[in-house]
Short mmCIF file of C-alpha atoms and ligand atoms in Angstrom, two decimals:
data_model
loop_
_atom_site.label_atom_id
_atom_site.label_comp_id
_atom_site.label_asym_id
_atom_site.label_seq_id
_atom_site.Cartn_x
_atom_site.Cartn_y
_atom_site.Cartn_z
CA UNK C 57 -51.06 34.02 38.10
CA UNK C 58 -51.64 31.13 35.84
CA UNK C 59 -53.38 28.64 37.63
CA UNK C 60 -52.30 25.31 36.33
CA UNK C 61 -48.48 25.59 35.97
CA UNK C 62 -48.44 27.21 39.73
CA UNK C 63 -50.78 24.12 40.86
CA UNK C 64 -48.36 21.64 40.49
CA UNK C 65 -45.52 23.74 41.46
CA UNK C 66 -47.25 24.41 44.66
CA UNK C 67 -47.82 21.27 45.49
CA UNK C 68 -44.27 20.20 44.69
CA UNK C 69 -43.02 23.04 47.20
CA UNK C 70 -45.71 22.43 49.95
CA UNK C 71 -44.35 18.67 49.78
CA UNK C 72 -40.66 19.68 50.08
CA UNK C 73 -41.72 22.31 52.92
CA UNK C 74 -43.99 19.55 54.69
CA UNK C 75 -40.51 18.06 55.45
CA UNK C 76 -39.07 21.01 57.52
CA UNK C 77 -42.04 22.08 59.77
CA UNK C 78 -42.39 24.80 62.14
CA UNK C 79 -40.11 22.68 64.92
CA UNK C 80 -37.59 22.94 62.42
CA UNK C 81 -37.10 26.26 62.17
CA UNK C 82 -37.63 26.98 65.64
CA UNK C 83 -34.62 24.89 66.42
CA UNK C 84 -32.54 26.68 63.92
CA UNK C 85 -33.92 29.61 65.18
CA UNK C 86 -32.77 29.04 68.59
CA UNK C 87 -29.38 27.42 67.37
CA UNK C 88 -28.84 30.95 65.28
CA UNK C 89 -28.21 27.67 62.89
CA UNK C 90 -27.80 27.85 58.82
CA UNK C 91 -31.20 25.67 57.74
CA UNK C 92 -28.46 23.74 55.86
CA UNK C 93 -30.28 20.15 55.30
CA UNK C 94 -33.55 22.65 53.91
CA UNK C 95 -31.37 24.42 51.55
CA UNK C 96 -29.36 21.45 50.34
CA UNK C 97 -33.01 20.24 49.25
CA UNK C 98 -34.02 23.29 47.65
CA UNK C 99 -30.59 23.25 45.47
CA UNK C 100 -31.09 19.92 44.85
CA UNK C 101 -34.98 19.99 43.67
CA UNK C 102 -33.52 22.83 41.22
CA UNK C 103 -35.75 25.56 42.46
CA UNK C 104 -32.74 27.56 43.25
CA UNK C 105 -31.89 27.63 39.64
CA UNK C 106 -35.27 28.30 38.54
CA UNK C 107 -33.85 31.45 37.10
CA UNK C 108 -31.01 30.47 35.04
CA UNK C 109 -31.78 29.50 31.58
CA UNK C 110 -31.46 25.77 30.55
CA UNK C 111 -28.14 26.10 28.15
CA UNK C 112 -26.52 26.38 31.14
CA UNK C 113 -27.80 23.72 33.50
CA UNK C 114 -30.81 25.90 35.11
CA UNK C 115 -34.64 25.42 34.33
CA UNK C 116 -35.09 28.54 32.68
CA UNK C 117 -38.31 29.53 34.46
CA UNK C 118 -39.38 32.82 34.33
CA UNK C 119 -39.89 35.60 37.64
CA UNK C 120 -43.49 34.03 38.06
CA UNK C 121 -42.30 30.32 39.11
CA UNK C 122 -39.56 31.82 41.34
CA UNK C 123 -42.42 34.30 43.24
CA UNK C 124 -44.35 30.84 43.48
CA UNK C 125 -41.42 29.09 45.26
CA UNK C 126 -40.78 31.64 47.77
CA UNK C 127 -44.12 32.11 48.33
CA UNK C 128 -44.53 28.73 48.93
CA UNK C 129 -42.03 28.48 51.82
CA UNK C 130 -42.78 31.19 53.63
CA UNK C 131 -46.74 29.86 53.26
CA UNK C 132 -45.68 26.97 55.00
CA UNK C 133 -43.98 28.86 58.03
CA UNK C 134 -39.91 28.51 56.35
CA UNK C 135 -37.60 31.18 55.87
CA UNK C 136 -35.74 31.87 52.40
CA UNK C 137 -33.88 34.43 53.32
CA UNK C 138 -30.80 31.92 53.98
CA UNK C 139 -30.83 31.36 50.31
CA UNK C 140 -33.33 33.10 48.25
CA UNK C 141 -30.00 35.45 46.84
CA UNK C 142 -28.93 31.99 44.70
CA UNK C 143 -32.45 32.89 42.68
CA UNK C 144 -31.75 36.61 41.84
CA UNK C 145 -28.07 37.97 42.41
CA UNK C 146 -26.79 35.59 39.14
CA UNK C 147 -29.09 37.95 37.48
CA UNK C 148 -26.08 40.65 36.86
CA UNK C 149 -23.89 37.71 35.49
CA UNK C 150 -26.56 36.62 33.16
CA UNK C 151 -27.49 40.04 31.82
CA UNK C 152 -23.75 41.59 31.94
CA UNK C 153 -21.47 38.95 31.94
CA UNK C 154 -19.47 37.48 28.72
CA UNK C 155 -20.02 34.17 27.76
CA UNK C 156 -17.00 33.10 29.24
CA UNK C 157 -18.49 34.24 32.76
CA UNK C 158 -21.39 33.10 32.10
CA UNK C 159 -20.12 29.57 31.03
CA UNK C 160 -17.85 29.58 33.97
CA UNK C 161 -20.18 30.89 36.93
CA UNK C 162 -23.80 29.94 36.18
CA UNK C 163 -23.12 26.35 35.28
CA UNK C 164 -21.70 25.63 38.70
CA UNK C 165 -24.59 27.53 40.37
CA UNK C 166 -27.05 25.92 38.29
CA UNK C 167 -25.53 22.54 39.24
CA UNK C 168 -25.33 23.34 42.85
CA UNK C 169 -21.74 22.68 43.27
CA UNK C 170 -21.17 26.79 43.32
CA UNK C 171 -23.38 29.44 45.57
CA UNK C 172 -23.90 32.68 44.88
CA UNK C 173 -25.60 34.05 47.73
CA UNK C 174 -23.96 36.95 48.87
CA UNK C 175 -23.80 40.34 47.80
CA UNK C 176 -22.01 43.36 48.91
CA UNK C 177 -23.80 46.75 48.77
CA UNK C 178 -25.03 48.47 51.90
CA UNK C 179 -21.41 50.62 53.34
CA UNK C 180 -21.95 52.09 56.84
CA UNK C 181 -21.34 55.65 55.90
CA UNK C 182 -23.60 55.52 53.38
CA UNK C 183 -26.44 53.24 54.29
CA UNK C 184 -29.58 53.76 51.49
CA UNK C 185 -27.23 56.21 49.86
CA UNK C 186 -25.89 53.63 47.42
CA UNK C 187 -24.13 56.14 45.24
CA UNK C 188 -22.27 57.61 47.86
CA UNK C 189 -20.34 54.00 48.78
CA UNK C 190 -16.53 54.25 49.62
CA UNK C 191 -14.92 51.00 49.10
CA UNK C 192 -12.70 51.53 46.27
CA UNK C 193 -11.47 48.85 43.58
CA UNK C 194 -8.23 50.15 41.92
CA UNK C 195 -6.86 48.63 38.63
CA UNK C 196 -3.42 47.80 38.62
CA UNK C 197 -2.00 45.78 35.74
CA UNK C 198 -4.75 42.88 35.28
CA UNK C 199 -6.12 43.24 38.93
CA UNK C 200 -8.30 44.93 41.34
CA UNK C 201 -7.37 45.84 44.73
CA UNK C 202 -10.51 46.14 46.69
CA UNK C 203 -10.18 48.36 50.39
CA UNK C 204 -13.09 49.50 52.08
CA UNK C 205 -16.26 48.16 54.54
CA UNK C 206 -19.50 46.82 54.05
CA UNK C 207 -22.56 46.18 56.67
CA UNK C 208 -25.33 43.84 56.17
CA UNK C 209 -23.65 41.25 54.51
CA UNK C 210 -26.01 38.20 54.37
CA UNK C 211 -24.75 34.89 53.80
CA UNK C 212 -21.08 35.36 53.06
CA UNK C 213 -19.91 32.25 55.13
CA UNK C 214 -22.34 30.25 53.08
CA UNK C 215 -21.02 31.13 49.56
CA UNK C 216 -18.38 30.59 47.44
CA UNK C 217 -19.17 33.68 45.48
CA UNK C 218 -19.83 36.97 46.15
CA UNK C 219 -21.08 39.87 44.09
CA UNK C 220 -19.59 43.20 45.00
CA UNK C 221 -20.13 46.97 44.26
CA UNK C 222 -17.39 48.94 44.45
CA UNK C 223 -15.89 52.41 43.39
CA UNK C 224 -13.57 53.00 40.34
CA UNK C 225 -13.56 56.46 39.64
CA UNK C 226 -13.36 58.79 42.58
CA UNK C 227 -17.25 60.00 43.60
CA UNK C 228 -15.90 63.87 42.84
CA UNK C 229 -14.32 62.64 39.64
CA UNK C 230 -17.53 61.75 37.99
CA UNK C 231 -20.27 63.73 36.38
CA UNK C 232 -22.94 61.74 37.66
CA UNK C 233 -23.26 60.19 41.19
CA UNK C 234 -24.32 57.02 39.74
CA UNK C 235 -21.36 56.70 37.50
CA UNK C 236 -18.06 55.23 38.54
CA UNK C 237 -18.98 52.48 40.48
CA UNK C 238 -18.13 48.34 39.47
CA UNK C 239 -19.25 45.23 39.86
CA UNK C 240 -17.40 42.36 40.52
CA UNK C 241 -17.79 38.14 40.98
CA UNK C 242 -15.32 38.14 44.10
CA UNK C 243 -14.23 34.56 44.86
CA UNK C 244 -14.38 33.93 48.42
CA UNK C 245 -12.55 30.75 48.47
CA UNK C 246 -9.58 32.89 47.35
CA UNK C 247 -9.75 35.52 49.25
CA UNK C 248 -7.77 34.51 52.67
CA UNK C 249 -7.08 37.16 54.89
CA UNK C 250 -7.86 40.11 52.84
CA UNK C 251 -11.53 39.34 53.94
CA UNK C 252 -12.44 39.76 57.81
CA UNK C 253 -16.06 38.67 58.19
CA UNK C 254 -17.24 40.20 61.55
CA UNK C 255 -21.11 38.68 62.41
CA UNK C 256 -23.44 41.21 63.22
CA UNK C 257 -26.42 39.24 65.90
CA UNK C 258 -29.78 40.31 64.60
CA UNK C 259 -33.23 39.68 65.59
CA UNK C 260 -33.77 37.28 63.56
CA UNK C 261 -31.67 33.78 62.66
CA UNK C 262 -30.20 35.38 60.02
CA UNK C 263 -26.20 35.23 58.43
CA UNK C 264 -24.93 39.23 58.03
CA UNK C 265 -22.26 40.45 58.57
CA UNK C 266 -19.49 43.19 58.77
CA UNK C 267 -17.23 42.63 56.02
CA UNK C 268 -13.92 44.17 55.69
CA UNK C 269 -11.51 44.34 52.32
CA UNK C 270 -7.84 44.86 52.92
CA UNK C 271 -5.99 44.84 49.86
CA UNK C 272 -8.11 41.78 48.51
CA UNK C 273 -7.24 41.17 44.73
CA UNK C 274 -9.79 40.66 42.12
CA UNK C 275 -8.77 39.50 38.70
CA UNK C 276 -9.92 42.16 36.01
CA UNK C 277 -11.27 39.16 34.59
CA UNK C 278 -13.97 39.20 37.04
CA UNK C 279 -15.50 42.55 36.58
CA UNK C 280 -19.02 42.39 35.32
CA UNK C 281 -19.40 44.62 32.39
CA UNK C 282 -17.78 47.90 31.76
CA UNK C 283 -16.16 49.62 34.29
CA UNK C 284 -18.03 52.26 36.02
CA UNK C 285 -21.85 50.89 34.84
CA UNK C 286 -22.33 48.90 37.89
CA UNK C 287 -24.97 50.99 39.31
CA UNK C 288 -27.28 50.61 36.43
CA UNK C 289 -26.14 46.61 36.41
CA UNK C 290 -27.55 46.57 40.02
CA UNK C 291 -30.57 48.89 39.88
CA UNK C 292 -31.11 46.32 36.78
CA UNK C 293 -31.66 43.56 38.75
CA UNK C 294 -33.70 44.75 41.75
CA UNK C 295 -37.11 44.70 40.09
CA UNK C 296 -36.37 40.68 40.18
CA UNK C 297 -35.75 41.17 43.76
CA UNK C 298 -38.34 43.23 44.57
CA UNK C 299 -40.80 41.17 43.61
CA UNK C 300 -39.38 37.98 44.85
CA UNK C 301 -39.20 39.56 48.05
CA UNK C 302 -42.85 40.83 47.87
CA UNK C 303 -43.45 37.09 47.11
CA UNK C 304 -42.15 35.63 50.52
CA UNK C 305 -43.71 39.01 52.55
CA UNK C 306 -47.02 37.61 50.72
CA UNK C 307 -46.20 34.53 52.09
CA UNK C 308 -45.95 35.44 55.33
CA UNK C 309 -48.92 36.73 55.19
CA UNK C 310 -50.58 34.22 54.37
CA UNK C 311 -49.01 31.93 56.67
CA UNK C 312 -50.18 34.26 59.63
CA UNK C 313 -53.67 34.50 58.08
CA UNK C 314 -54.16 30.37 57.86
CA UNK C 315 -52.87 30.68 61.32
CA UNK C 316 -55.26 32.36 62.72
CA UNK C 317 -57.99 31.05 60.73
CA UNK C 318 -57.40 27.81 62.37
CA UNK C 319 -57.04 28.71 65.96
CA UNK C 320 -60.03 31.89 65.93
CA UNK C 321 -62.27 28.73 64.99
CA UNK C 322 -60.47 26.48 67.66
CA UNK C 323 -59.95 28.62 70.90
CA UNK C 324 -62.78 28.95 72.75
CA UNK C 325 -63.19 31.75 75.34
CA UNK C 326 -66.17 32.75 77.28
CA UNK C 327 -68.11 29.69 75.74
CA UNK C 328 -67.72 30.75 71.97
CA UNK C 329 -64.86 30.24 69.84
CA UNK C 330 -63.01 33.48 69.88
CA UNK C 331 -63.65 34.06 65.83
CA UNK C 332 -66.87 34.55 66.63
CA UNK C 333 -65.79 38.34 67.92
CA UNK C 334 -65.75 40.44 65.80
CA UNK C 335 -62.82 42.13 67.72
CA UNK C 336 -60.98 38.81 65.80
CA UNK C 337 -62.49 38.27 62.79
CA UNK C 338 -62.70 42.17 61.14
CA UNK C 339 -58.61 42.37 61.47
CA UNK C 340 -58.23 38.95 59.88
CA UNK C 341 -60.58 39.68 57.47
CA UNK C 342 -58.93 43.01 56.64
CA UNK C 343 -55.39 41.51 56.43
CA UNK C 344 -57.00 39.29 53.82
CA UNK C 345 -58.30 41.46 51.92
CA UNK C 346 -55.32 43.71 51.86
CA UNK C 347 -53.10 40.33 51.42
CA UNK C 348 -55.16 39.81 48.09
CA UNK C 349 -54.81 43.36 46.86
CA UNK C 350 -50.52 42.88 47.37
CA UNK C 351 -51.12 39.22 45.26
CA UNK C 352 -52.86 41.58 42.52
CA UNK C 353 -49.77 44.31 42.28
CA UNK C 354 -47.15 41.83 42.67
CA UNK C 355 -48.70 39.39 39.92
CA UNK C 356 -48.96 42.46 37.51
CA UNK C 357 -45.69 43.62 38.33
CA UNK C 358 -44.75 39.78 37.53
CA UNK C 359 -46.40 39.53 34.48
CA UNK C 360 -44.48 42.96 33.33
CA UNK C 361 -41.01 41.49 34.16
CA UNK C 362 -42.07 38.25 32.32
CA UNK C 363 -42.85 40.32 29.49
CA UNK C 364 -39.18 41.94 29.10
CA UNK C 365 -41.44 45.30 30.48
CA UNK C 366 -39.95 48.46 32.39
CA UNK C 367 -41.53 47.15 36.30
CA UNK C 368 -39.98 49.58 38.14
CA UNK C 369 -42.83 51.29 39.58
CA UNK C 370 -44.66 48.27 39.93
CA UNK C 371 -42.22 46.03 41.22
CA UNK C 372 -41.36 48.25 44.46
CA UNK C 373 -45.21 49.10 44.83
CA UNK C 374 -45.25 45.25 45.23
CA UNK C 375 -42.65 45.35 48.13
CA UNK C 376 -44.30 48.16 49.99
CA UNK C 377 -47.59 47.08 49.66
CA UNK C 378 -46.44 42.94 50.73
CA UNK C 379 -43.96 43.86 53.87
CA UNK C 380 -46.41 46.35 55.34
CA UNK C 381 -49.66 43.46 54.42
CA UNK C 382 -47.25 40.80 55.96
CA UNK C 383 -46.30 43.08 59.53
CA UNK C 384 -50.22 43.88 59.78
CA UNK C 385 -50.76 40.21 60.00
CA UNK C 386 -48.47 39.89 62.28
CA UNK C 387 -49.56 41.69 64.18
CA UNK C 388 -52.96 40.34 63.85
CA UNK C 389 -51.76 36.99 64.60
CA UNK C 390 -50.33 38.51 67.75
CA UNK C 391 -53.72 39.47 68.94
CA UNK C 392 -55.83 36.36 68.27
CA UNK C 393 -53.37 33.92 69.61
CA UNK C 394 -52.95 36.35 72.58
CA UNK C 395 -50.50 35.05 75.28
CA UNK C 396 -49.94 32.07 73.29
CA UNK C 397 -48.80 34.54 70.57
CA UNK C 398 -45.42 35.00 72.40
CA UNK C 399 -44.93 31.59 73.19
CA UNK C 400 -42.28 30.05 71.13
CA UNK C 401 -43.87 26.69 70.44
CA UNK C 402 -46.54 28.22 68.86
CA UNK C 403 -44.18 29.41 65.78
CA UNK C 404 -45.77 32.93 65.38
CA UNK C 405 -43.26 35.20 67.45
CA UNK C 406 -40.36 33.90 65.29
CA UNK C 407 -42.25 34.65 62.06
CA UNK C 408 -43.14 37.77 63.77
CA UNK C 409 -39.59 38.70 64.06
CA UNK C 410 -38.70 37.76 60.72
CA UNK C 411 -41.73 39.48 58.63
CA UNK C 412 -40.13 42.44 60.23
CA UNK C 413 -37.41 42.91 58.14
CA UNK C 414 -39.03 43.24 54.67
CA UNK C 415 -40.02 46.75 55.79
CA UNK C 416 -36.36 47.75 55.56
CA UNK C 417 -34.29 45.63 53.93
CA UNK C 418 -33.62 45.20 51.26
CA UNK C 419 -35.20 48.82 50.63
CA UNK C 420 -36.35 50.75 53.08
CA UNK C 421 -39.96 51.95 52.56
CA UNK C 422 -39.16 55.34 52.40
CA UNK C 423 -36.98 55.01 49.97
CA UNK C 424 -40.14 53.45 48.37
CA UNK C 425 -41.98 56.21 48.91
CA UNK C 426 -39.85 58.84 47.50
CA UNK C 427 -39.37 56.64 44.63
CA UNK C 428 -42.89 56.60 43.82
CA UNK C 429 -43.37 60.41 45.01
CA UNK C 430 -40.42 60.98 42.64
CA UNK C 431 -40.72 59.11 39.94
CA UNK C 432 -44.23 58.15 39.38
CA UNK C 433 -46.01 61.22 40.80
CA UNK C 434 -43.62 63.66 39.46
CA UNK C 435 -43.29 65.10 42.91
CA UNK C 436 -40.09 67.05 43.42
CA UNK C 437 -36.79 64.96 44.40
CA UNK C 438 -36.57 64.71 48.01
CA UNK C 439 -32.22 64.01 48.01
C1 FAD K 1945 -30.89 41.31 58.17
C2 FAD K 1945 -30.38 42.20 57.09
C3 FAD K 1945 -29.80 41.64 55.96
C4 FAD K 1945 -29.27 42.46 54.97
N1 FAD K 1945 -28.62 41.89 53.90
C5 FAD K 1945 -27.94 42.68 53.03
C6 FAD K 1945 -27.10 42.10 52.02
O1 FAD K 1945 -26.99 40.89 51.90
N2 FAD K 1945 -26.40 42.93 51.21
C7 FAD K 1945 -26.47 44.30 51.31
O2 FAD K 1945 -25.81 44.99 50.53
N3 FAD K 1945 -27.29 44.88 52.24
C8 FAD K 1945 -28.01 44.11 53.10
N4 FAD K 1945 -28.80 44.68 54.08
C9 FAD K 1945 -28.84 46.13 54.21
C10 FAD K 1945 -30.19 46.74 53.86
O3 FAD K 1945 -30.36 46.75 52.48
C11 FAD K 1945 -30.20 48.14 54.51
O4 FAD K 1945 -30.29 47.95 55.92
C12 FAD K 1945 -31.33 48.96 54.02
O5 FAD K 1945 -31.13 49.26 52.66
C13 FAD K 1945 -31.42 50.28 54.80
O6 FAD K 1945 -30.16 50.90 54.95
P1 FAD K 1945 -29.65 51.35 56.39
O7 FAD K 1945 -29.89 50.23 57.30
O8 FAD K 1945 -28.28 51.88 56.27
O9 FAD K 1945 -30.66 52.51 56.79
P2 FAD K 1945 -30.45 54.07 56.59
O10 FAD K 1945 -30.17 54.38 55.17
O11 FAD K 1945 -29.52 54.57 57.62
O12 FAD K 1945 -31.91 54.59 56.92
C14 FAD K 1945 -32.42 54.59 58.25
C15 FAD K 1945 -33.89 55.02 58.20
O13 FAD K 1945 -33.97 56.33 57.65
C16 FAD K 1945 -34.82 56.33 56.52
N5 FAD K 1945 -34.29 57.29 55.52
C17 FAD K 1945 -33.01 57.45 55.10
N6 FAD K 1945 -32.93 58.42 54.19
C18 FAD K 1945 -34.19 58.89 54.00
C19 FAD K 1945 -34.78 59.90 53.16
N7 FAD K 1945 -34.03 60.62 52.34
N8 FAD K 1945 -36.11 60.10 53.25
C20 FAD K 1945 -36.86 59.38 54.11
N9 FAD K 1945 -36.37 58.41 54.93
C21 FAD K 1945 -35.06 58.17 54.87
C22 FAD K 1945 -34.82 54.91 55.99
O14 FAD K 1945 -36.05 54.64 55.34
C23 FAD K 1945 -34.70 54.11 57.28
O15 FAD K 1945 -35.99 53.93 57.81
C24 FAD K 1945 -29.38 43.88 55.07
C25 FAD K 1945 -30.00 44.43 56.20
C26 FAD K 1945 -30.49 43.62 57.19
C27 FAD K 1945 -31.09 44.26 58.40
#
């Protein structure tokens, strides 16, 4: 990446993130809390409207300052996932939306007085199945009434808005599996009872949930595009989140690797300090190495998004190569802080726990795979 605009921009971030250290996040960890004071700052700094151009109140950055952001915090030993959505999910409003959407929704994000954190994909029945979702939108007259289920719904009870895929057209009325499907800006300050939020407890100090739609109304005014293109409008905007995502598994690897730089040098075990073993060094070494070939895939796959480029291939290679570079140093970290690995105080069984997740959400790496096997390689389709 270019050095000198990321210099200062790292140094800005590290500074924000010096302010929320590792006892921080360990008490929100423990609380199950929303890092609300951490996210408040990141709103107000802007960084969370890095993405949205300036006409409407954003900074107009491109994908490379967000990856730098993200990176950032998780670097430091902070989480983004409470909030990293505000970056990317606007992207479907920016790129589909009218102007009057656009003029109406990503001012108030851009401002901070509006979130848009939450979107609704993953169904149950149909987990990395996208196209075969069931939660049907019907028009009537100049609404949508939304019924169905959703899983996996981050951040809901920390947003106003919510994107939401939904069916239109029957899945055996249409020609193609990926047509009839919608998207939709659903207004959750509107939508009463016709939303039950159900938590689902994870692993991690995370916000998801079970969501459930009963007769919720969404004004046709709020549909994203044309009816039945929401697939593509989605697909469109996950090479953005792919590599942002890539960004805070690279992160997190990085974190675990200055980690255990520090205390290999520090601890000192049968008279030498335990770096000195080569038993300690080789894996950190190797995570490093591996660490800098994920930098060098994600930063081309950034500099191809920047560009306006097709990043499809590149920009999930970055997410499979970051999340599995990010759980090897994990585990890495595990073995050179040893018992003191599990110990809470320490900070590295709670990143632990949370570099987990980026090797199935918000793609599952064998979904990678076959994407790659698929549609790079030209292997035959798989499903
Ligand atoms: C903490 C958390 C937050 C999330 N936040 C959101 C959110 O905000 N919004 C949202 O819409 N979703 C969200 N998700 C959902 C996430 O995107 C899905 O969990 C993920 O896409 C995988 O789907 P699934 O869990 O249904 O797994 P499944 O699709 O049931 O797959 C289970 C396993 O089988 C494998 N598998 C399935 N089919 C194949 C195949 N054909 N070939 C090879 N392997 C296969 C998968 O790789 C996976 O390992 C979140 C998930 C988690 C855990």
């Amino acid at each position: 990446m270019d050095a000198e605009v990321d210099v200062e921009l790292r140094e800005q971030v590290r500074k924000l993130c010096s302010r929320y250290p590792s006892e921080y996040w360990q008490k929100c960890d423990r609380a199950r809390a929303y890092p609300e004071e951490f996210v408040q700052e990141l709103t107000d700094a802007g960084y969370l409207a890095c993405l949205i151009p300036e006409q409407y109140g954003g900074a107009g950055l491109g994908i490379r300052e967000a990856a730098v952001i993200l990176e950032e915090i998780h670097r430091s030993g902070g989480n983004a996932a409470a909030c990293h959505a505000q970056m990317y999910t606007m992207g479907t409003v920016l790129r589909h939306g009218s102007p009057e959407q656009k003029e109406r929704w990503l001012t108030g994000i851009a401002s901070g007085a509006v979130r848009l954190q939450a979107f609704a994909i993953t169904e149950p029945d149909a987990g990395s199945d996208t196209t075969s979702i069931s939660t049907f939108a019907e028009r009537k007259g100049d609404r949508y009434i939304v019924n169905g289920k959703k899983i996996f719904i981050s951040r809901m009870q920390h947003s106003d808005l919510m994107v939401l895929l939904a069916r239109t057209t029957p899945r055996a009325d249409v020609e193609k599996r990926t047509g009839g499907l919608s998207v939709f800006v659903v207004d959750l300050r509107e939508a009463g009872d016709s939303i039950r939020v159900q938590p689902v407890d994870t692993m991690i100090n995370h916000e998801t949930n079970e969501v459930f739609f009963d007769d919720l109304e969404v004004p046709a005014e709020n549909r994203i595009g044309e009816e039945g293109k929401g697939f593509s409008y989605i697909l469109g905007g996950m090479n953005a989140e792919r590599i942002l995502l890539a960004s805070e598994s690279i992160g997190d690897a990085l974190f675990f690797i200055d980690r255990c730089k520090r205390y290999a040098n520090e601890r000192v075990v049968f008279d030498r300090p335990i770096g000195q073993n080569q038993g300690i060094q080789f894996p950190i070494a190797r995570a490093y190495i591996r660490t800098q070939g994920a930098i060098a895939v994600r930063d081309g796959a950034v500099a191809l998004y920047d560009a306006g480029e097709p990043c499809g291939a590149e920009a999930n290679m970055s997410k499979f190569l970051a999340s599995e570079v990010a759980w090897e140093a994990a585990n890495v970290a595990m073995d050179t802080f040893g018992g003191y690995g599990m110990a809470e105080e320490f900070g590295i069984e709670r990143k632990f726990r949370e570099a987990r997740l980026y090797l199935i959400a918000p793609v599952a790496n064998n979904l990678v795979l076959s994407y790659v096997g698929q549609h790079v390689l030209g292997l035959p389709r798989s499903f």
